[in-house]
Short mmCIF file of C-alpha atoms in Angstrom, two decimals:
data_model
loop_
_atom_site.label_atom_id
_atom_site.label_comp_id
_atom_site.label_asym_id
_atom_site.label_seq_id
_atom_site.Cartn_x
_atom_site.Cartn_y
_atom_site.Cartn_z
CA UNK A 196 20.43 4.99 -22.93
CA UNK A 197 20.55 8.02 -20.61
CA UNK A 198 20.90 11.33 -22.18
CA UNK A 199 22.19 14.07 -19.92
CA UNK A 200 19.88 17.02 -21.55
CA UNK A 201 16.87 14.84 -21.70
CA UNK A 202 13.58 16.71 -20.75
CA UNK A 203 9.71 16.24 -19.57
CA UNK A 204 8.08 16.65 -23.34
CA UNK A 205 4.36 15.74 -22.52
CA UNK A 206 2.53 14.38 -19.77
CA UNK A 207 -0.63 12.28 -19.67
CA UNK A 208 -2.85 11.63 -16.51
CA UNK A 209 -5.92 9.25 -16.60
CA UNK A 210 -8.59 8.28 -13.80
CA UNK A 211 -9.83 4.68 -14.01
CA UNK A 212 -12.58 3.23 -12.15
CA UNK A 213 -11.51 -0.19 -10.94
CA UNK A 214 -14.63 -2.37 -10.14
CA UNK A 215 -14.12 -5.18 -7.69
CA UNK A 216 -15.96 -8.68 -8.36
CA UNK A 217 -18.00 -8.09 -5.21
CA UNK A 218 -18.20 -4.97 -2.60
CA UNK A 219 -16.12 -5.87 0.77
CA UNK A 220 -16.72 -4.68 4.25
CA UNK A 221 -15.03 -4.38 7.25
CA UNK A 222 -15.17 -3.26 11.02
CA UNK A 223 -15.97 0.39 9.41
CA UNK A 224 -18.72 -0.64 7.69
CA UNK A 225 -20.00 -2.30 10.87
CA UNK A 226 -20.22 0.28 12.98
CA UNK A 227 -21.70 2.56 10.05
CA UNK A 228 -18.74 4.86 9.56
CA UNK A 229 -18.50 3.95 5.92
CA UNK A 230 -20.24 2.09 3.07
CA UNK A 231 -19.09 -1.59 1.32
CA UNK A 232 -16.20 -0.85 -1.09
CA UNK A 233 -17.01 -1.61 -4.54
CA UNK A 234 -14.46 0.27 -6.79
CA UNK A 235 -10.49 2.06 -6.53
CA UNK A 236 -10.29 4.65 -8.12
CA UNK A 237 -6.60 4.96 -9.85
CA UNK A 238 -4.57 8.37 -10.66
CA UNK A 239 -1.89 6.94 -13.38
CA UNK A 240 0.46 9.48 -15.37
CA UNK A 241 2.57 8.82 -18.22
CA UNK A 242 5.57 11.04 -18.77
CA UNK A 243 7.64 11.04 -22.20
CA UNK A 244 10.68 12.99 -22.91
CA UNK A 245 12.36 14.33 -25.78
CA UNK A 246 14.51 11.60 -26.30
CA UNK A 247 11.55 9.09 -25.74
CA UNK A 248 12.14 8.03 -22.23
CA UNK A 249 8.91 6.96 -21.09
CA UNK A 250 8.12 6.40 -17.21
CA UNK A 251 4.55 5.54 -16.14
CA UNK A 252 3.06 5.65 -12.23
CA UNK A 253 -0.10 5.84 -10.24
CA UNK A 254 -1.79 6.55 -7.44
CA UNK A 255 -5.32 5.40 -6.10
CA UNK A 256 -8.25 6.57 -3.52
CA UNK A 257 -10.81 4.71 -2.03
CA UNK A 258 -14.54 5.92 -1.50
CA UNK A 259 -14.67 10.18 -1.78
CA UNK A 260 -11.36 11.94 -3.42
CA UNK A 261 -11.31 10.80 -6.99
CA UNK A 262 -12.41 13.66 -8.74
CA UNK A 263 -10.01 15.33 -6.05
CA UNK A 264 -6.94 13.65 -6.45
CA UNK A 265 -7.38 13.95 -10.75
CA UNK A 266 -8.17 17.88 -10.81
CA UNK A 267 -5.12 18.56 -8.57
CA UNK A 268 -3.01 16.13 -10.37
CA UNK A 269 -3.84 17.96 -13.60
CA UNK A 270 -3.13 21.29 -12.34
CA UNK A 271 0.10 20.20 -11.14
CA UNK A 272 1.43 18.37 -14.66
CA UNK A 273 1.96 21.57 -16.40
CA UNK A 274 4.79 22.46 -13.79
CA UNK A 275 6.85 19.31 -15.25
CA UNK A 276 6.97 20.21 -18.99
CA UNK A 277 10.60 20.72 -20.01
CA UNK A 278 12.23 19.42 -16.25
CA UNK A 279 15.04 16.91 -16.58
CA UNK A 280 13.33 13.82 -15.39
CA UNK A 281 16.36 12.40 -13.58
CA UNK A 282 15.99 15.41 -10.77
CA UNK A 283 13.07 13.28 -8.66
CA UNK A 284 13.80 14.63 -5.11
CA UNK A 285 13.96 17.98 -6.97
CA UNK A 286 10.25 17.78 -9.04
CA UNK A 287 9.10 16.23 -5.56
CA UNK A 288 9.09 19.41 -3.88
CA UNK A 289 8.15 21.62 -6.75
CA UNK A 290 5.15 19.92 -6.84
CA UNK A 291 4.55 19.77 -3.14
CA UNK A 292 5.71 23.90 -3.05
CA UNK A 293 2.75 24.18 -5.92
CA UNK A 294 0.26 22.72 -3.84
CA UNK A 295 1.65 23.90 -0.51
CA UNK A 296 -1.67 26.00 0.49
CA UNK A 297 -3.77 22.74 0.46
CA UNK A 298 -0.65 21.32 2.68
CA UNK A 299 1.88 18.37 2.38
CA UNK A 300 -0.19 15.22 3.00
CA UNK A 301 -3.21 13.64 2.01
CA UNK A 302 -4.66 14.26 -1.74
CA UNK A 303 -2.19 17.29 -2.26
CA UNK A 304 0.98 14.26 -2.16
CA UNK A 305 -1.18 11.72 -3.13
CA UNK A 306 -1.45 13.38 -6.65
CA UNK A 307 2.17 14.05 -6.67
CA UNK A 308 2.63 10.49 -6.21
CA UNK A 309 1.78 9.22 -9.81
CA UNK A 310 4.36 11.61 -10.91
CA UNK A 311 7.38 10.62 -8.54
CA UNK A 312 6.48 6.52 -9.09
CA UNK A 313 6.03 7.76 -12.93
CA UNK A 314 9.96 9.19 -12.84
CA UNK A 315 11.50 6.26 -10.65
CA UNK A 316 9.81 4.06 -13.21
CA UNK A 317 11.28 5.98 -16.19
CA UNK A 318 14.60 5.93 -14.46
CA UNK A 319 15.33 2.30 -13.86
CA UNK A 320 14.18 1.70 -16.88
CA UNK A 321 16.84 3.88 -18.46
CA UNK A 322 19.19 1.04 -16.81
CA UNK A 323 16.29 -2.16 -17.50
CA UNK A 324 16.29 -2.54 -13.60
CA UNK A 325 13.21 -3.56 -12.08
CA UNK A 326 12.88 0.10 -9.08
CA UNK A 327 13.47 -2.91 -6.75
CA UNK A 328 17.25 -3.67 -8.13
CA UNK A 329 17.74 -0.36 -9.09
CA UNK A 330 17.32 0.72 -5.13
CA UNK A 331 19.14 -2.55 -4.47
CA UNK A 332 17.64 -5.48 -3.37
CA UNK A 333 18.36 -7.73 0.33
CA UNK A 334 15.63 -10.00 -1.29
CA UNK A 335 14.04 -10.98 -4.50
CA UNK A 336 11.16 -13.32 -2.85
CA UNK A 337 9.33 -11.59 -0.33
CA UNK A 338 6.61 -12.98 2.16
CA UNK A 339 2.95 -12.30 1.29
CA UNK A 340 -0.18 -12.81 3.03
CA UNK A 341 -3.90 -12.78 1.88
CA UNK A 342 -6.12 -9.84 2.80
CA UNK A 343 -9.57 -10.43 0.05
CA UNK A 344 -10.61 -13.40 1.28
CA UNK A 345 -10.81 -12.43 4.91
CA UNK A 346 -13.57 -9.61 5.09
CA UNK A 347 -16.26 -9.53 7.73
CA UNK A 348 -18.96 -9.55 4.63
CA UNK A 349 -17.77 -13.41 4.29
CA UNK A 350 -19.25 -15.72 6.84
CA UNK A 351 -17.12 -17.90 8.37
CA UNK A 352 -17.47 -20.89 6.48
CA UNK A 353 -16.55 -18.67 3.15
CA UNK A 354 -13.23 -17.25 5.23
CA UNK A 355 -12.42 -20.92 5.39
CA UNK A 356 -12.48 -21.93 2.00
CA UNK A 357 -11.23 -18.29 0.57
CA UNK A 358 -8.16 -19.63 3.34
CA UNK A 359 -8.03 -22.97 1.64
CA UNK A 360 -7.88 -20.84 -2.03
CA UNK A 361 -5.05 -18.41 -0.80
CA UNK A 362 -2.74 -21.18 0.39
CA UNK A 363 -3.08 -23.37 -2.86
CA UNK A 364 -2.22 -20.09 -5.19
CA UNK A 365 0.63 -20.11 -2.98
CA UNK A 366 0.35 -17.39 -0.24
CA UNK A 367 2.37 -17.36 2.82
CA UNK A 368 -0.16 -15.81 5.58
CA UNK A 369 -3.92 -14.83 6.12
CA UNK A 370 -4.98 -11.73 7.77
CA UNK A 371 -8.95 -11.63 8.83
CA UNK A 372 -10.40 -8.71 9.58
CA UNK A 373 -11.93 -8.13 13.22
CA UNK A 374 -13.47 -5.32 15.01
CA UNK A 375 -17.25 -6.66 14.69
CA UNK A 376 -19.67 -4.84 17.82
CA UNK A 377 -19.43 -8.18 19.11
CA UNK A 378 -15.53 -8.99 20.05
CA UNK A 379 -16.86 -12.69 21.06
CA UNK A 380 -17.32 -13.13 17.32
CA UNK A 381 -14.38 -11.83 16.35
CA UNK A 382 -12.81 -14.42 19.15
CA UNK A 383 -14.61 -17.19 17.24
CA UNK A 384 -13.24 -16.66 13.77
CA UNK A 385 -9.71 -16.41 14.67
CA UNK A 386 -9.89 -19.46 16.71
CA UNK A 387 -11.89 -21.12 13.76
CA UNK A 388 -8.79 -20.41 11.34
CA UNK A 389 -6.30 -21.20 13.52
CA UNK A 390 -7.51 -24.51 13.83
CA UNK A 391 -8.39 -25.30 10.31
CA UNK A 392 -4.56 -23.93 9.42
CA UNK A 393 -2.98 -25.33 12.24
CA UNK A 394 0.17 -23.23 14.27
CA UNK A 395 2.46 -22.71 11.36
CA UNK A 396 0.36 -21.00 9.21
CA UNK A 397 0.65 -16.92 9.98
CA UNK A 398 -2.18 -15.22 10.69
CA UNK A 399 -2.49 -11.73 11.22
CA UNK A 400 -5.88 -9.70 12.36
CA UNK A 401 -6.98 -6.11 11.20
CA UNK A 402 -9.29 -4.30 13.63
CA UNK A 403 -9.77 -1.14 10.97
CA UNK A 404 -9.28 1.45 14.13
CA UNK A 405 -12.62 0.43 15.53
CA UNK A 406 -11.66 0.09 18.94
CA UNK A 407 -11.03 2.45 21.83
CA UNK A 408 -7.90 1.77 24.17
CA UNK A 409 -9.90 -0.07 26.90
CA UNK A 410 -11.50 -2.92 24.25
CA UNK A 411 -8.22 -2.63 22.08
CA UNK A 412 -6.76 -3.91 25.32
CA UNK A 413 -9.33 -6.71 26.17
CA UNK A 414 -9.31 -7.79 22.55
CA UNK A 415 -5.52 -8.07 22.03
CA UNK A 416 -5.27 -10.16 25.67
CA UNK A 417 -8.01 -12.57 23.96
CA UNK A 418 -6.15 -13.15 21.11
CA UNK A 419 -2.29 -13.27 22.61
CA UNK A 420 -3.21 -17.01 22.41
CA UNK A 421 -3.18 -17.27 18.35
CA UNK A 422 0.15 -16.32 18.20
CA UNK A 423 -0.54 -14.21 15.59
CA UNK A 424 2.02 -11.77 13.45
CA UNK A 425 0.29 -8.99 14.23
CA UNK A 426 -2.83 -6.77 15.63
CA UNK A 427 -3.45 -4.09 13.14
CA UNK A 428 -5.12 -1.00 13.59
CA UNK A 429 -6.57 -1.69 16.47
CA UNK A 430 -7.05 2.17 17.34
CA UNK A 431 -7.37 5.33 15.84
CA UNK A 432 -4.91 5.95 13.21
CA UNK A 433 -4.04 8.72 15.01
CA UNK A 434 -3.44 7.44 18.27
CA UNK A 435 0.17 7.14 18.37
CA UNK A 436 0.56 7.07 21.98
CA UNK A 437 -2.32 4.63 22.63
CA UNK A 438 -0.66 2.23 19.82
CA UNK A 439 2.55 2.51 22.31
CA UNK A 440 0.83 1.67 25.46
CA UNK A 441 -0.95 -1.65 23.55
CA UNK A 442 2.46 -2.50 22.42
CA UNK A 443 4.06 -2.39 25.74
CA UNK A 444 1.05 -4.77 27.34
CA UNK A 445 0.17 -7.22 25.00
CA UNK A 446 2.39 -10.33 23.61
CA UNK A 447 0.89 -9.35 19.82
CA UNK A 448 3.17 -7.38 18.25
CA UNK A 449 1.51 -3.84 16.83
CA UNK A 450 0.83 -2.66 13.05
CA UNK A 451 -0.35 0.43 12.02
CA UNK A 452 0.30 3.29 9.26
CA UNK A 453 -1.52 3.08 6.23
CA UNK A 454 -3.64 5.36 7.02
CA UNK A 455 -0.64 8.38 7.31
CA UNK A 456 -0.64 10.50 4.43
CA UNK A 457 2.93 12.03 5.09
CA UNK A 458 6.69 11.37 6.67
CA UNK A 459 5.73 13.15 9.26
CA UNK A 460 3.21 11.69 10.17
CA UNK A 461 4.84 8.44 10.23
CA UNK A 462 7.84 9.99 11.63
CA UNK A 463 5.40 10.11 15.14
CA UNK A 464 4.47 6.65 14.82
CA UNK A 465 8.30 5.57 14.96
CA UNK A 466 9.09 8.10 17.64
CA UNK A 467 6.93 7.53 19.74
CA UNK A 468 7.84 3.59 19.42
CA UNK A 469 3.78 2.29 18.77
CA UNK A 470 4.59 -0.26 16.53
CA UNK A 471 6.65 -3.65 15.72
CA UNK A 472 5.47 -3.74 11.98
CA UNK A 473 5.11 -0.37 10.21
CA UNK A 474 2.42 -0.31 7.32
CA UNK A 475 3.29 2.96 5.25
CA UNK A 476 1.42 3.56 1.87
CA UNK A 477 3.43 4.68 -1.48
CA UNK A 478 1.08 6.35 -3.26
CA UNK A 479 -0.67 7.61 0.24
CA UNK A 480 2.28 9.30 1.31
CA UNK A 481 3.55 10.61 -1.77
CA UNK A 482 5.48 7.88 -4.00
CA UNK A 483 8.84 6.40 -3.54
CA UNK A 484 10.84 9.44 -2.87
CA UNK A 485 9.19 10.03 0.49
CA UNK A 486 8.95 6.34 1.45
CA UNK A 487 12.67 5.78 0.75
CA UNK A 488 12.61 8.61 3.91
CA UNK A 489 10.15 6.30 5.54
CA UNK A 490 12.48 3.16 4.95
CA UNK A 491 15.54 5.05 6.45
CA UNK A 492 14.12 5.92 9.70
CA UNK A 493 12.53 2.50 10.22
CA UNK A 494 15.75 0.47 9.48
CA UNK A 495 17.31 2.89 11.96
CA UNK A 496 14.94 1.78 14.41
CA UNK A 497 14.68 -2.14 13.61
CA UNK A 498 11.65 -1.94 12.61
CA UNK A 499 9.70 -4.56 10.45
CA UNK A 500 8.17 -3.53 7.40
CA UNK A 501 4.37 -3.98 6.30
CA UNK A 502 3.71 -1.75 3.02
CA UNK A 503 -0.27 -1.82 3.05
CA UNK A 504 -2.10 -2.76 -0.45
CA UNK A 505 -1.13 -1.96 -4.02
CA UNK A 506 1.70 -5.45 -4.19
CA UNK A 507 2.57 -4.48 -7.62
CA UNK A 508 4.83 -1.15 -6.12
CA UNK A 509 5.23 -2.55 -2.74
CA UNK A 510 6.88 -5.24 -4.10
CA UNK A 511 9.73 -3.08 -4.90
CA UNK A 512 10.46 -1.63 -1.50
CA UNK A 513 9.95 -4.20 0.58
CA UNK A 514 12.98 -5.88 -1.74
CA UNK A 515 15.04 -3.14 -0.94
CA UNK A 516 14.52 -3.23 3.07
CA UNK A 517 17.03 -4.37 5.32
CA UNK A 518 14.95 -6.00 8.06
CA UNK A 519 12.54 -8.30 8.08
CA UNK A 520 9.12 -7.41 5.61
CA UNK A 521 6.11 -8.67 4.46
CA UNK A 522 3.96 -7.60 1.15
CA UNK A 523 0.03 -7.33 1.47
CA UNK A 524 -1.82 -9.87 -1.28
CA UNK A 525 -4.84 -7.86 -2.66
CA UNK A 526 -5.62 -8.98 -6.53
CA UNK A 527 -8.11 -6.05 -6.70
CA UNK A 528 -6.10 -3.83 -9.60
CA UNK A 529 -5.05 -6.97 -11.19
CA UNK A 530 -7.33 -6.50 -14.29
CA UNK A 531 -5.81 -3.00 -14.49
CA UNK A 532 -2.78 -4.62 -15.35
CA UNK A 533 -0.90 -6.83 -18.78
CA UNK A 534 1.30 -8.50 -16.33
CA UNK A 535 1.18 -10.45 -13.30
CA UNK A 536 3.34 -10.90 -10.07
CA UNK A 537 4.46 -14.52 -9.62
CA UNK A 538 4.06 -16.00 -5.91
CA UNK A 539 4.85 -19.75 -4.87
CA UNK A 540 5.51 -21.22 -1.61
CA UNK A 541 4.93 -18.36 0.16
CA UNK A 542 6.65 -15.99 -1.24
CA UNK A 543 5.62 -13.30 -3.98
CA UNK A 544 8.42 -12.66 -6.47
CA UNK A 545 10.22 -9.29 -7.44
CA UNK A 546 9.65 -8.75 -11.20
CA UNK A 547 12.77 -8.90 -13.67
CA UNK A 548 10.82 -6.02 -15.44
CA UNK A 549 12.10 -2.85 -15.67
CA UNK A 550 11.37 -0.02 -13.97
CA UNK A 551 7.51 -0.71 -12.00
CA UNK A 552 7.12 -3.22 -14.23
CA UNK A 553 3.53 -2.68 -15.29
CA UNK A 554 1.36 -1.71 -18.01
CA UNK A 555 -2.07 -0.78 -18.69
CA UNK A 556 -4.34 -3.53 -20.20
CA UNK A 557 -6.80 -2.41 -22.68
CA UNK A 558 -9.65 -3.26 -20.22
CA UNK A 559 -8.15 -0.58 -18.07
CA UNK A 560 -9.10 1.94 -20.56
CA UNK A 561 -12.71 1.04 -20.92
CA UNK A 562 -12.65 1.92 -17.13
CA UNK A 563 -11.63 5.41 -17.97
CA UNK A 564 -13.59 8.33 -16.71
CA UNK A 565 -11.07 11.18 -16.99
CA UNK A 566 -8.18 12.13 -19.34
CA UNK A 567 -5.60 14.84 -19.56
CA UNK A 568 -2.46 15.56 -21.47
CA UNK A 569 -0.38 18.12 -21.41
#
């Protein structure tokens, strides 16, 4: 029941360390840019009103940031306290005008982000709507692809049966990683899963911005043949106009934008037309109310939509997006979680849960390392 003079009573943020059953690697970790990945680290907040309303959300960082993202997060919760939670757009920028010295991307949204997926949850519950109906859906099954069991710490006989396990749970596509010093590898292991799948299988390849325009180039002409989905990342995030030159000479259509930590900064990506499939982030760029921004502009430019990790919010936008869209598989938060998504033939499944449709198991709070309420 919605009250109109409902307001923010308390507000509760937690940091949980989310181990994963064994460290992964890609390109990055190749070329010695970064270390195996062995835990997320999640930002969730719990908001409660007068009334009762409850709403919960999170956020997440990988590697450095966690002790970050938490501290501004709990400076930032005070500032809701007595706010009518229905006013999201509003609290958005109060939030963002709070942290506006430290700017509006990276860690100072990403904070803000467990608050604004927090509210959206609390407000289609209100109305027991899953986010996804309560935006309004063009879809309830969505296709999903595999991204675990395609790391570059698997050799290539473990890809193939971690292919093998992702198709019988029910997954629609595979996307291996690439990027390795030697590209004749990477050659080998997408020609060694597109044979074991056979041509109707999707496949998509992730090159984790390891490559400069000139191999980028090479590269994506060596693997035009796969007919594959997509090349992902095949240059710096930041490369905008390089992604738009690969896109105008190669047969692979582009992905990029997970990285992007802002509307902005995916605003350039669309402009500057570098990419087929575009791979925003909620919680990286700031929750739902600046991806519905995100969702807008790439509709208006026929885009396809990508949403990179985190399935269980994902889920919910790429439901509510007019073209065609695909959700990332990744099971890593899974144990986080009470509740699971379903996927069959393909397809992963928008929950009939309201609001994110989520909750925290009680294994999620032996992971806890940080607490606040206010």
């Amino acid at each position: 029941m919605a009250h109109h003079d409902d307001k923010i009573r308390h507000v509760e943020i937690s940091l949980i360390q989310v181990p994963l059953k064994n460290a992964v690697s890609d390109a990055k970790v190749l070329t010695g840019r970064q270390q195996p990945l062995s835990h997320v680290a999640v930002l969730t907040a719990d908001i409660e009103t007068v009334h009762g309303a409850r709403g919960f959300g999170f956020s997440y960082t990988l590697r450095a940031g966690s002790a970050a993202i938490f501290a501004h997060a709990r400076e930032l919760a005070p500032f809701l306290i007595d706010e009518d939670p229905n006013d999201i757009g509003r609290l958005w920028e109060k939030l963002a005008w709070q942290g506006a010295s430290i700017g509006r991307s990276g860690l100072a949204v990403q904070a803000i982000a467990a608050f604004d997926t927090a509210l959206w949850d609390l407000k289609a519950k209100r109305v027991e709507l899953s986010i996804g109906k309560f935006l309004g859906c063009y879809r309830t099954a969505i296709p999903c692809y595999n991204t675990s069991g395609g790391y570059l710490n698997a050799t290539l006989d473990e890809v193939l049966r971690n292919v093998d396990t992702s198709l019988d749970k029910g997954l629609g596509g595979i996307k291996l990683k690439v990027g390795q010093p030697d590209l004749s590898k990477d050659i080998e292991r997408v020609r060694a899963v597109r044979k074991h799948v056979g041509d109707s299988v999707p496949i998509m390849v992730d090159a984790n911005q390891q490559w400069d325009y000139t191999t980028a180039l090479r590269a994506g002409c060596e693997l035009d043949e796969f007919n594959l989905v997509w090349l992902e990342e095949p240059l710096s995030a930041y490369d905008y106009a390089g992604h738009a030159r690969l896109a105008e000479k190669l047969k692979t259509p582009i992905a990029t934008g997970e990285m992007l930590s802002s509307v902005a900064e995916v605003q350039n990506l669309i402009e500057q037309r570098s990419v087929t499939f575009l791979q925003p982030d909620v919680p990286r760029v700031g929750g739902f109310t600046p991806f519905l921004r995100i969702m807008a502009q790439a509709e208006q430019h026929r885009l396809k939509l990508a949403p990179h990790f985190v399935m269980e919010q994902h889920v919910h936008v790429a439901a509510a997006f007019q073209n065609e869209t695909w959700v990332e598989h990744i099971e890593w938060l899974e144990p986080m979680f009470n509740e699971r998504l379903e996927i069959k033939d393909g397809l992963m499944y928008l929950p009939t849960r309201p609001g994110v449709g989520f909750s925290l198991s009680g294994q999620a709070l032996e992971w806890r390392v940080a607490h606040a309420r206010v």
